[in-house]
């Protein structure tokens, strides 16, 4: 283990976090929010202080950096990021309980959007901004941001691959261009351009500037923190439609946008994952629209709500326009399934990812075939290319670990005495980084009712879900921390 | 600049390492996913799996806006086909292909035109040339030439009891009685840029710059007996052996090649009528003894197996053979090698990678590019030759007035036929050829990079 190199990385991450807290501090100063100012000054001081200690500790680090260091580095930096990020809430006394504050910021960074706040509107603007901004930063990944701004040098320059792989979602993460830094820059440029577009469309619909900024951050990171207790319900249907469309766009694999920039639009349309994603969205919208037709007066209205909700859930954003707890069981079940599927690989969304679901479906097909024709040699193809067996077995392993964590989490939080539907949807919602669940944790309520233990379990689920389990799980392996081997 | 490397073997990986360190956009193509994976984790590159001569693979690797394609797969035909396809898809691309088969090597110049290659390289032939030079100048572990062969940088090992032991460098010229300059010292695998008060110790490897005509004086005055080599024994009958035997035959040196493959022996005896080809196991001491290893002046081990080469060389130097040359492909920079008496170490892929890096640098900046590059001191330092042209800074100003970057040493200036070891009063003039040694991490792409 190269602890010093990891120390240097974490110091850089905290410095970035401190810099990003500054706009929130400015907002607090402009609004004259003394508690907020205290909170952010404490947060910035803590970030800078820890970063300095780490920087001194790691001043003569050797540049050896391998897969293990990459994975652990991603895990530790997210945890550190969350702890420091929670300080403004805690020290400003807006969220007096530290576990609650941690839950809130982890929910932000992991782009979950699940909240323990009973009254969102009681928060000051600076706090709301920091909450929404954490979505934006966590959406594309803070380490990818680091890769984009810090030039890579040293002997083992390939190590950046491990970081990209650990932080970016999907079964098979690759670069867009040969240089890692260029790749990270392209990803962030696409991300920024799309966010600005979303913001402009929202402004055009007459949304207040502050609301538009926060909403576009929440949409871009597919997070789901709103600035109002009823999420998106009180905005005009134009704003809701814009948000629904942009949520869908942020759920698309970002390499598709790069291909569009390269004018290779044909290969984008042929992309199997993208077709699967839009296929699932289309079918779900149609089914739910028919199912909820009775609740809303016109077909148009039920189509609108169904489209918004499907887009919000499959991209794991979690904005709501309607309290879907009151929808028929079939619609709610369908939404649960969508929570599980999630967005495309390489997007800002969470969940299992369409690419993995597609792979699993194809593997199942193959295994059934294998039973009928034991000697048949079959390869699995995606986009016409053979998928490496290693990726397939990794995907199967991922599914297995996913299920184990899901079941354990549901058991652990069941002590609090809520219904099975509540618990299952709460875990699914946190693990897949969505936000609202069903029943007690439904869109119009929150997670405040859970005990401290349950909140810790859910915090773990959110982090594990965002980082795709393994970077978080390796932290619990004692071999990972040994100096040798 | 965008570069595609087709073939991720030993040459491909060494190239990836050297070129990615210089900051080019690299894409690697290979048919084996496992080797690509390890390269992805070591270097900042992009990788594609597939047949490098197929349009589809080349297209996905982005051949259309690539500046250079280097084909180094195991097969000559595939390399040529790959370069040809790439040129058809992008007429502006530069192509470099490895052509190693002796039967094609003779016609390499025709193929270069016919396939539009910018460069055809042959690691085995290059290695053979290098070994030939070592055989011509026994006593040096390695010889790199500059300024069209007028200046050489030679590698010498300071043995216990050598005249140079415990001598400060400023007194060295008095001992060797000719003007030479020690430009780098390798001690305990660390490179040191020495000054005049630096004392040499036994076990150091030193890199000495000298005019070519001073080399024999240097050897004589150091007390290294130059025994003219007349009889060379080669273990292993691969392609390097063939090229080497051809070269040595021209210099009227007796060659014996031992190979354990009968078919290969027959083929060699057809191709090399003057050499004696022996069918036998070179790792067997009896075979070596009965073929007269004790009478040989030089032993060159060129089998395909590094470990075997080392063992045979050890045995040879144990028998008291004055010169041993060992071909190593995997362990060239390893700690253990230094302590073993296996003589000079040659690594064919390293040699040709230097050639390619030089070509790439020339492509990147058309003027002021390096003329020659050799990596010395286990690859920890680079000796680079430049031509002084009108764009060079500080022309005509004495060197002591210019501030050079750290770890840069100007080792010689060749003006016309005269080579001088520079001192503070020397100047650069247009048309000079300058050799510098850089032992730091600086990337020196043109001569002006040496100034602060």
XYZ file of N, CA and C in Angstrom, chain A residues 119-346:
684
model
N -38.937 19.803 6.735
C -39.337 21.010 6.019
C -38.146 21.582 5.257
N -38.111 21.294 3.956
C -36.979 21.743 3.137
C -36.908 23.263 3.109
N -38.074 23.901 3.067
C -38.091 25.351 2.906
C -37.540 26.099 4.111
N -37.346 25.371 5.244
C -36.791 26.024 6.425
C -35.287 26.236 6.295
N -34.665 25.551 5.322
C -33.219 25.689 5.128
C -32.917 27.031 4.468
N -31.701 27.567 4.763
C -31.320 28.815 4.103
C -30.868 28.511 2.680
N -30.748 29.591 1.868
C -30.399 29.393 0.458
C -29.017 28.790 0.285
N -28.069 29.207 1.139
C -26.710 28.667 1.046
C -26.706 27.166 1.243
N -27.466 26.702 2.225
C -27.539 25.272 2.513
C -28.174 24.514 1.342
N -29.261 25.097 0.805
C -29.942 24.450 -0.319
C -29.004 24.355 -1.519
N -28.233 25.444 -1.717
C -27.289 25.442 -2.838
C -26.270 24.327 -2.637
N -25.696 24.219 -1.441
C -24.661 23.202 -1.173
C -25.220 21.795 -1.373
N -26.467 21.591 -0.927
C -27.124 20.299 -1.105
C -27.225 19.953 -2.594
N -27.706 20.896 -3.397
C -27.900 20.625 -4.824
C -26.563 20.513 -5.538
N -25.592 21.367 -5.105
C -24.302 21.315 -5.790
C -23.621 19.974 -5.563
N -23.839 19.384 -4.371
C -23.213 18.083 -4.111
C -23.692 17.053 -5.135
N -24.925 17.186 -5.602
C -25.411 16.309 -6.672
C -24.570 16.468 -7.923
N -24.322 17.739 -8.253
C -23.631 18.003 -9.520
C -22.215 17.439 -9.484
N -21.547 17.650 -8.339
C -20.168 17.180 -8.216
C -20.129 15.652 -8.154
N -21.064 15.082 -7.408
C -21.070 13.624 -7.261
C -21.530 12.909 -8.516
N -22.311 13.591 -9.336
C -22.854 12.957 -10.531
C -21.776 12.436 -11.442
N -20.862 13.304 -11.863
C -19.809 12.859 -12.764
C -18.633 12.300 -11.978
N -18.537 12.657 -10.737
C -17.461 12.106 -9.921
C -16.379 13.125 -9.667
N -16.018 13.260 -8.397
C -15.044 14.277 -8.032
C -13.635 13.847 -8.438
N -13.386 12.534 -8.477
C -12.046 12.101 -8.884
C -11.845 12.280 -10.375
N -12.937 12.098 -11.143
C -12.831 12.362 -12.574
C -12.518 13.847 -12.782
N -13.123 14.679 -11.945
C -12.828 16.110 -12.011
C -11.347 16.351 -11.739
N -10.838 15.630 -10.753
C -9.419 15.748 -10.407
C -8.554 15.336 -11.598
N -8.934 14.234 -12.251
C -8.166 13.764 -13.404
C -8.148 14.814 -14.501
N -9.273 15.575 -14.602
C -9.366 16.558 -15.677
C -8.462 17.750 -15.419
N -8.241 18.100 -14.145
C -7.483 19.327 -13.904
C -6.036 19.073 -13.505
N -5.733 17.899 -12.967
C -4.351 17.653 -12.544
C -3.619 16.864 -13.623
N -2.522 17.396 -14.143
C -1.792 16.663 -15.174
C -1.176 15.386 -14.595
N -1.223 14.334 -15.402
C -0.720 13.040 -14.954
C 0.756 12.930 -15.286
N 1.532 12.499 -14.305
C 2.937 12.259 -14.625
C 3.406 11.110 -13.763
N 4.598 10.671 -14.006
C 5.155 9.607 -13.187
C 5.194 8.285 -13.903
N 5.783 7.333 -13.226
C 6.063 6.049 -13.854
C 4.794 5.304 -14.200
N 3.919 5.141 -13.215
C 2.753 4.292 -13.443
C 1.571 5.160 -13.830
N 1.680 5.810 -14.985
C 0.633 6.746 -15.362
C -0.666 6.034 -15.723
N -0.593 4.725 -15.956
C -1.808 4.000 -16.285
C -2.758 3.894 -15.107
N -2.302 4.276 -13.913
C -3.126 4.085 -12.719
C -4.428 4.851 -12.800
N -4.445 5.943 -13.558
C -5.644 6.753 -13.655
C -6.817 5.923 -14.149
N -6.490 4.869 -14.919
C -7.513 3.964 -15.429
C -8.299 3.340 -14.268
N -7.575 2.989 -13.196
C -8.251 2.349 -12.064
C -9.233 3.316 -11.417
N -8.856 4.587 -11.394
C -9.721 5.575 -10.764
C -10.977 5.778 -11.596
N -10.778 5.931 -12.911
C -11.936 6.109 -13.788
C -12.857 4.910 -13.669
N -12.250 3.707 -13.630
C -13.044 2.497 -13.575
C -13.810 2.404 -12.263
N -13.173 2.844 -11.175
C -13.826 2.721 -9.875
C -14.925 3.756 -9.714
N -14.758 4.923 -10.332
C -15.734 5.970 -10.079
C -16.830 6.048 -11.133
N -16.512 5.658 -12.379
C -17.538 5.752 -13.413
C -18.367 4.485 -13.437
N -19.676 4.638 -13.594
C -20.534 3.468 -13.540
C -20.509 2.663 -14.839
N -20.741 1.360 -14.720
C -20.862 0.511 -15.898
C -19.967 -0.694 -15.822
N -20.329 -1.738 -16.578
C -19.548 -2.980 -16.512
C -18.192 -2.867 -17.206
N -18.060 -2.026 -18.214
C -16.822 -1.987 -18.976
C -16.499 -0.531 -19.286
N -15.675 0.074 -18.436
C -15.393 1.494 -18.590
C -14.171 1.683 -19.473
N -14.290 2.525 -20.491
C -13.152 2.776 -21.364
C -12.948 4.255 -21.557
N -11.801 4.586 -22.160
C -11.540 5.997 -22.415
C -12.144 6.383 -23.762
N -12.360 7.682 -23.940
C -12.871 8.170 -25.226
C -11.716 8.485 -26.149
N -10.651 9.025 -25.592
C -9.449 9.373 -26.354
C -8.256 8.800 -25.582
N -7.090 8.672 -26.249
C -5.972 8.004 -25.574
C -5.576 8.623 -24.238
N -5.673 9.951 -24.114
C -5.190 10.584 -22.891
C -6.290 10.630 -21.836
N -5.962 10.181 -20.628
C -6.946 10.192 -19.557
C -7.441 11.601 -19.267
N -6.518 12.554 -19.252
C -6.906 13.910 -18.904
C -7.890 14.466 -19.929
N -7.613 14.180 -21.209
C -8.504 14.629 -22.275
C -9.882 13.988 -22.118
N -9.888 12.693 -21.813
C -11.152 11.986 -21.621
C -11.966 12.662 -20.524
N -11.311 12.917 -19.387
C -12.017 13.542 -18.269
C -12.518 14.929 -18.656
N -11.712 15.653 -19.419
C -12.121 16.999 -19.855
C -13.339 16.933 -20.754
N -13.340 15.970 -21.688
C -14.477 15.832 -22.600
C -15.737 15.525 -21.800
N -15.631 14.560 -20.858
C -16.793 14.182 -20.053
C -17.344 15.399 -19.315
N -16.434 16.162 -18.681
C -16.911 17.310 -17.919
C -17.441 18.419 -18.830
N -16.866 18.575 -20.022
C -17.376 19.613 -20.935
C -18.802 19.290 -21.350
N -19.045 18.028 -21.737
C -20.395 17.626 -22.130
C -21.354 17.882 -20.961
N -20.891 17.502 -19.777
C -21.692 17.636 -18.560
C -22.057 19.104 -18.317
N -21.051 19.985 -18.413
C -21.290 21.402 -18.150
C -22.226 21.997 -19.198
N -21.967 21.661 -20.483
C -22.806 22.222 -21.554
C -24.268 21.810 -21.356
N -24.491 20.519 -21.051
C -25.865 20.049 -20.860
C -26.518 20.741 -19.656
N -25.730 20.921 -18.584
C -26.280 21.575 -17.395
C -26.708 23.006 -17.717
N -25.849 23.719 -18.450
C -26.161 25.113 -18.795
C -27.412 25.175 -19.668
N -27.508 24.229 -20.628
C -28.694 24.192 -21.498
C -29.959 24.016 -20.657
N -29.888 23.065 -19.724
C -31.032 22.795 -18.852
C -31.415 24.067 -18.105
N -30.394 24.737 -17.545
C -30.615 25.970 -16.791
C -31.322 27.016 -17.657
N -30.826 27.178 -18.903
C -31.419 28.193 -19.787
C -32.879 27.861 -20.100
N -33.166 26.583 -20.352
C -34.542 26.189 -20.649
C -35.451 26.469 -19.444
N -34.916 26.218 -18.242
C -35.726 26.449 -17.038
C -35.992 27.935 -16.853
N -34.963 28.764 -17.080
C -35.110 30.212 -16.967
C -36.166 30.699 -17.945
N -36.118 30.123 -19.164
C -37.080 30.528 -20.191
C -38.509 30.244 -19.749
N -38.673 29.258 -18.880
C -40.021 28.932 -18.396
C -40.428 29.757 -17.201
N -39.634 30.793 -16.878
C -40.014 31.698 -15.807
C -39.687 31.192 -14.410
N -38.742 30.269 -14.295
C -38.355 29.768 -12.971
C -37.421 30.789 -12.324
N -37.532 31.032 -11.029
C -36.572 31.940 -10.370
C -35.147 31.412 -10.542
N -34.156 32.337 -10.632
C -32.788 31.931 -10.962
C -32.246 30.916 -9.955
N -32.454 31.198 -8.661
C -31.898 30.284 -7.663
C -32.498 28.886 -7.802
N -33.828 28.816 -7.978
C -34.490 27.522 -8.157
C -33.955 26.821 -9.395
N -33.732 27.618 -10.478
C -33.284 27.022 -11.736
C -31.880 26.436 -11.568
N -31.007 27.169 -10.844
C -29.649 26.664 -10.625
C -29.716 25.332 -9.876
N -30.444 25.334 -8.754
C -30.500 24.121 -7.937
C -31.155 22.974 -8.688
N -32.237 23.274 -9.409
C -32.926 22.207 -10.135
C -32.038 21.634 -11.227
N -31.306 22.520 -11.933
C -30.461 21.975 -13.002
C -29.311 21.163 -12.417
N -28.780 21.561 -11.250
C -27.765 20.713 -10.593
C -28.359 19.347 -10.251
N -29.568 19.391 -9.679
C -30.218 18.142 -9.281
C -30.514 17.252 -10.473
N -30.907 17.880 -11.603
C -31.208 17.112 -12.801
C -29.928 16.537 -13.393
N -28.881 17.375 -13.481
C -27.639 16.962 -14.139
C -27.018 15.778 -13.417
N -26.950 15.851 -12.093
C -26.356 14.748 -11.354
C -27.314 13.590 -11.172
N -28.511 13.700 -11.739
C -29.623 12.779 -11.499
C -29.784 12.542 -10.003
N -29.776 13.666 -9.258
C -29.853 13.594 -7.795
C -31.270 13.633 -7.292
N -31.884 14.811 -7.335
C -33.277 14.867 -6.932
C -33.593 15.752 -5.738
N -32.559 16.431 -5.160
C -32.871 17.400 -4.119
C -33.561 18.594 -4.769
N -34.744 18.943 -4.286
C -35.390 20.146 -4.784
C -35.226 21.242 -3.754
N -35.775 22.422 -4.064
C -35.724 23.501 -3.088
C -37.073 23.649 -2.395
N -38.007 22.776 -2.756
C -39.316 22.858 -2.122
C -39.702 21.511 -1.553
N -40.547 21.523 -0.565
C -40.947 20.274 0.081
C -41.712 19.363 -0.875
N -42.464 19.958 -1.802
C -43.240 19.120 -2.720
C -42.467 18.835 -4.004
N -41.144 18.980 -3.931
C -40.279 18.695 -5.076
C -40.670 19.549 -6.277
N -41.121 18.951 -7.366
C -41.398 19.720 -8.574
C -42.888 20.002 -8.753
N -43.731 19.560 -7.821
C -45.170 19.560 -8.077
C -45.743 20.946 -8.315
N -45.154 21.990 -7.676
C -45.794 23.294 -7.777
C -45.293 24.116 -8.974
N -44.367 23.578 -9.759
C -43.920 24.332 -10.945
C -44.850 24.105 -12.122
N -44.691 24.973 -13.140
C -45.557 24.855 -14.316
C -45.252 23.567 -15.068
N -46.186 23.131 -15.896
C -45.981 21.862 -16.582
C -44.871 21.990 -17.626
N -44.584 23.230 -18.104
C -43.448 23.411 -19.027
C -42.153 23.051 -18.307
N -41.962 23.591 -17.099
C -40.737 23.327 -16.341
C -40.624 21.841 -16.037
N -41.754 21.238 -15.698
C -41.727 19.803 -15.408
C -41.320 19.003 -16.634
N -41.837 19.387 -17.809
C -41.496 18.656 -19.027
C -40.015 18.824 -19.357
N -39.520 20.076 -19.247
C -38.098 20.317 -19.515
C -37.250 19.429 -18.605
N -37.605 19.409 -17.328
C -36.840 18.610 -16.372
C -36.904 17.135 -16.739
N -38.103 16.648 -17.105
C -38.244 15.231 -17.457
C -37.348 14.879 -18.631
N -37.351 15.770 -19.669
C -36.528 15.484 -20.858
C -35.050 15.486 -20.489
N -34.631 16.487 -19.705
C -33.209 16.546 -19.368
C -32.779 15.394 -18.456
N -33.676 14.946 -17.581
C -33.331 13.790 -16.763
C -33.004 12.612 -17.667
N -33.852 12.409 -18.681
C -33.623 11.306 -19.623
C -32.275 11.482 -20.312
N -31.972 12.732 -20.706
C -30.715 12.983 -21.426
C -29.507 12.692 -20.534
N -29.591 13.055 -19.251
C -28.452 12.802 -18.360
C -28.324 11.318 -18.020
N -29.361 10.556 -18.323
C -29.276 9.115 -18.083
C -28.656 8.355 -19.234
N -28.293 9.086 -20.309
C -27.699 8.447 -21.482
C -26.173 8.381 -21.284
N -25.586 7.321 -21.797
C -24.132 7.182 -21.733
C -23.455 8.389 -22.390
N -22.547 9.038 -21.649
C -21.951 10.272 -22.154
C -21.086 10.055 -23.384
N -20.637 8.825 -23.593
C -19.828 8.606 -24.795
C -20.688 8.757 -26.047
N -22.024 8.576 -25.906
C -22.914 8.811 -27.048
C -22.842 10.267 -27.489
N -22.772 11.195 -26.521
C -22.693 12.615 -26.878
C -21.375 12.903 -27.585
N -20.320 12.203 -27.124
C -19.029 12.397 -27.780
C -19.094 11.909 -29.227
N -19.775 10.770 -29.439
C -19.923 10.251 -30.800
C -20.732 11.221 -31.654
N -21.756 11.854 -31.054
C -22.551 12.827 -31.808
C -21.665 14.007 -32.219
N -20.804 14.443 -31.302
C -19.881 15.531 -31.619
C -18.960 15.135 -32.769
N -18.604 13.840 -32.817
C -17.736 13.361 -33.901
C -18.532 13.101 -35.171
N -19.829 13.423 -35.151
C -20.751 13.218 -36.276
C -20.897 11.744 -36.637
N -20.808 10.878 -35.634
C -21.058 9.459 -35.909
C -22.419 9.090 -35.333
N -23.447 9.846 -35.806
C -24.773 9.722 -35.233
C -25.356 8.330 -35.473
N -25.007 7.740 -36.618
C -25.547 6.420 -36.952
C -25.209 5.400 -35.872
N -23.946 5.414 -35.436
C -23.554 4.401 -34.458
C -24.221 4.663 -33.111
N -24.621 5.921 -32.862
C -25.352 6.198 -31.626
C -26.729 5.542 -31.680
N -27.404 5.694 -32.831
C -28.746 5.124 -32.943
C -28.716 3.609 -32.909
N -27.580 3.027 -33.318
C -27.502 1.566 -33.325
C -27.104 1.006 -31.974
N -26.768 1.880 -31.035
C -26.286 1.418 -29.743
C -27.361 0.620 -29.018
N -27.045 -0.633 -28.700
C -28.059 -1.516 -28.125
C -28.536 -1.047 -26.761
N -27.595 -0.546 -25.950
C -27.981 -0.122 -24.608
C -28.959 1.045 -24.674
N -28.643 1.993 -25.586
C -29.486 3.166 -25.727
C -30.886 2.756 -26.170
N -30.966 1.813 -27.121
C -32.272 1.340 -27.600
C -33.045 0.670 -26.484
N -32.321 -0.136 -25.693
C -32.950 -0.820 -24.577
C -33.527 0.196 -23.591
N -32.700 1.213 -23.284
C -33.076 2.264 -22.335
C -34.339 2.976 -22.781
N -34.334 3.443 -24.022
C -35.518 4.157 -24.503
C -36.697 3.215 -24.670
N -36.419 1.959 -25.008
C -37.489 0.964 -25.120
C -38.197 0.788 -23.787
N -37.397 0.608 -22.735
C -37.981 0.420 -21.402
C -38.797 1.645 -21.010
N -38.240 2.844 -21.284
C -38.947 4.079 -20.939
C -40.287 4.134 -21.665
N -40.277 3.848 -22.950
C -41.486 3.950 -23.753
C -42.561 2.991 -23.246
N -42.192 1.729 -23.070
C -43.165 0.719 -22.631
C -43.731 1.097 -21.261
N -42.827 1.520 -20.333
C -43.304 1.856 -18.987
C -44.257 3.033 -19.024
N -43.916 4.056 -19.830
C -44.786 5.238 -19.893
C -46.170 4.834 -20.374
N -46.215 4.017 -21.431
C -47.508 3.609 -21.987
C -48.310 2.837 -20.941
N -47.655 1.850 -20.303
C -48.381 1.008 -19.340
C -48.893 1.827 -18.165
N -48.033 2.699 -17.629
C -48.443 3.472 -16.456
C -49.538 4.470 -16.825
N -49.420 5.079 -18.003
C -50.450 6.022 -18.432
C -51.818 5.345 -18.441
N -51.875 4.153 -19.021
C -53.144 3.429 -19.074
C -53.618 3.108 -17.658
N -52.663 2.673 -16.825
C -53.011 2.233 -15.476
C -53.538 3.355 -14.592
N -52.968 4.579 -14.763
C -53.395 5.661 -13.860
C -54.443 6.580 -14.496
N -54.945 6.177 -15.644
C -55.887 7.034 -16.363
C -57.065 7.430 -15.488
N -57.493 6.510 -14.649
C -58.654 6.783 -13.804
C -58.421 7.883 -12.773
N -57.185 8.047 -12.314
C -56.907 9.003 -11.242
C -56.941 10.432 -11.757
N -56.392 10.646 -12.953
C -56.328 11.998 -13.504
C -57.456 12.212 -14.498
N -57.780 13.480 -14.689
C -58.977 13.759 -15.477
C -58.778 13.475 -16.955
N -57.635 13.955 -17.518
C -57.446 13.780 -18.959
C -56.322 12.793 -19.217
N -56.329 12.271 -20.448
C -55.265 11.364 -20.866
C -53.933 12.115 -20.865
N -53.992 13.392 -21.304
C -52.769 14.211 -21.364
C -52.138 14.345 -19.996
N -52.964 14.560 -18.991
C -52.416 14.746 -17.653
C -51.767 13.462 -17.135
N -52.434 12.341 -17.372
C -51.844 11.098 -16.867
C -50.581 10.763 -17.665
N -50.555 11.106 -18.948
C -49.335 10.886 -19.742
C -48.206 11.739 -19.189
N -48.536 12.996 -18.865
C -47.528 13.920 -18.351
C -46.915 13.380 -17.062
N -47.770 12.995 -16.107
C -47.255 12.506 -14.828
C -46.508 11.197 -14.999
N -47.041 10.335 -15.829
C -46.403 9.038 -16.032
C -45.026 9.230 -16.667
N -44.924 10.114 -17.660
C -43.640 10.358 -18.324
C -42.636 10.932 -17.333
N -43.089 11.931 -16.565
C -42.175 12.559 -15.620
C -41.669 11.527 -14.609
N -42.589 10.716 -14.089
C -42.204 9.786 -13.036
C -41.289 8.683 -13.554
N -41.613 8.167 -14.750
C -40.760 7.114 -15.323
C -39.369 7.673 -15.568
N -39.294 8.850 -16.169
C -38.005 9.461 -16.455
C -37.225 9.710 -15.165
N -37.935 10.162 -14.138
C -37.281 10.483 -12.876
C -36.770 9.221 -12.176
N -37.534 8.135 -12.268
C -37.151 6.922 -11.532
C -36.085 6.136 -12.294
N -36.243 5.982 -13.603
C -35.271 5.145 -14.317
C -33.898 5.812 -14.338
N -33.866 7.149 -14.377
C -32.570 7.805 -14.339
C -32.087 7.943 -12.902
N -32.874 7.438 -11.960
C -32.567 7.477 -10.527
C -32.408 8.901 -10.008
N -33.194 9.840 -10.582
C -33.148 11.211 -10.090
C -33.977 11.356 -8.819
N -35.278 11.144 -8.951
C -36.128 11.191 -7.773
C -36.920 12.467 -7.594
N -36.984 13.317 -8.623
C -37.937 14.434 -8.564
C -39.343 13.859 -8.681
N -40.317 14.547 -8.093
C -41.690 14.063 -8.249
C -42.630 15.215 -8.597
N -43.662 14.879 -9.358
C -44.709 15.861 -9.639
C -46.019 15.402 -9.002
N -46.064 14.127 -8.679
C -47.315 13.598 -8.125
C -46.961 12.578 -7.066
N -47.824 12.463 -6.073
C -47.548 11.497 -5.013
C -47.905 10.107 -5.514
N -46.911 9.377 -6.031
C -47.245 8.087 -6.657
C -47.557 7.000 -5.633
N -47.506 7.352 -4.344
C -47.922 6.376 -3.335
C -49.407 6.031 -3.530
N -50.146 7.002 -4.085
C -51.578 6.755 -4.286
C -51.902 6.076 -5.612
N -50.858 5.781 -6.407
C -51.128 5.125 -7.691
C -51.468 3.665 -7.483
N -52.064 3.017 -8.491
C -52.405 1.584 -8.345
C -51.143 0.735 -8.124
N -51.354 -0.460 -7.559
C -50.228 -1.342 -7.220
C -49.365 -1.643 -8.451
N -50.006 -1.870 -9.610
C -49.249 -2.223 -10.806
C -48.230 -1.125 -11.150
N -48.665 0.132 -11.113
C -47.768 1.239 -11.437
C -46.629 1.316 -10.440
N -46.961 1.136 -9.165
C -45.917 1.230 -8.141
C -44.895 0.110 -8.324
N -45.390 -1.101 -8.648
C -44.479 -2.224 -8.861
C -43.554 -1.944 -10.040
N -44.169 -1.408 -11.092
C -43.373 -1.097 -12.283
C -42.274 -0.089 -11.930
N -42.620 0.892 -11.108
C -41.623 1.890 -10.716
C -40.492 1.233 -9.917
N -40.862 0.254 -9.062
C -39.831 -0.467 -8.304
C -38.865 -1.179 -9.250
N -39.432 -1.782 -10.299
C -38.583 -2.479 -11.280
C -37.655 -1.482 -11.970
N -38.205 -0.306 -12.297
C -37.389 0.716 -12.960
C -36.259 1.178 -12.039
N -36.555 1.267 -10.723
C -35.513 1.637 -9.762
C -34.340 0.688 -9.898
N -34.654 -0.591 -10.028
C -33.651 -1.626 -10.101
C -32.837 -1.505 -11.400
N -33.505 -1.267 -12.524
C -32.800 -1.229 -13.815
C -31.835 -0.044 -13.878
N -32.327 1.123 -13.590
C -31.453 2.292 -13.598
C -31.132 2.798 -14.985
N -30.193 3.754 -15.038
C -29.875 4.452 -16.275
C -28.813 3.695 -17.062
N -28.269 4.358 -18.106
C -27.231 3.736 -18.922
C -25.893 3.766 -18.183
N -25.021 2.828 -18.550
C -23.651 2.880 -18.043
C -22.992 4.151 -18.561
N -22.084 4.705 -17.802
C -21.366 5.894 -18.261
C -22.192 7.157 -18.216
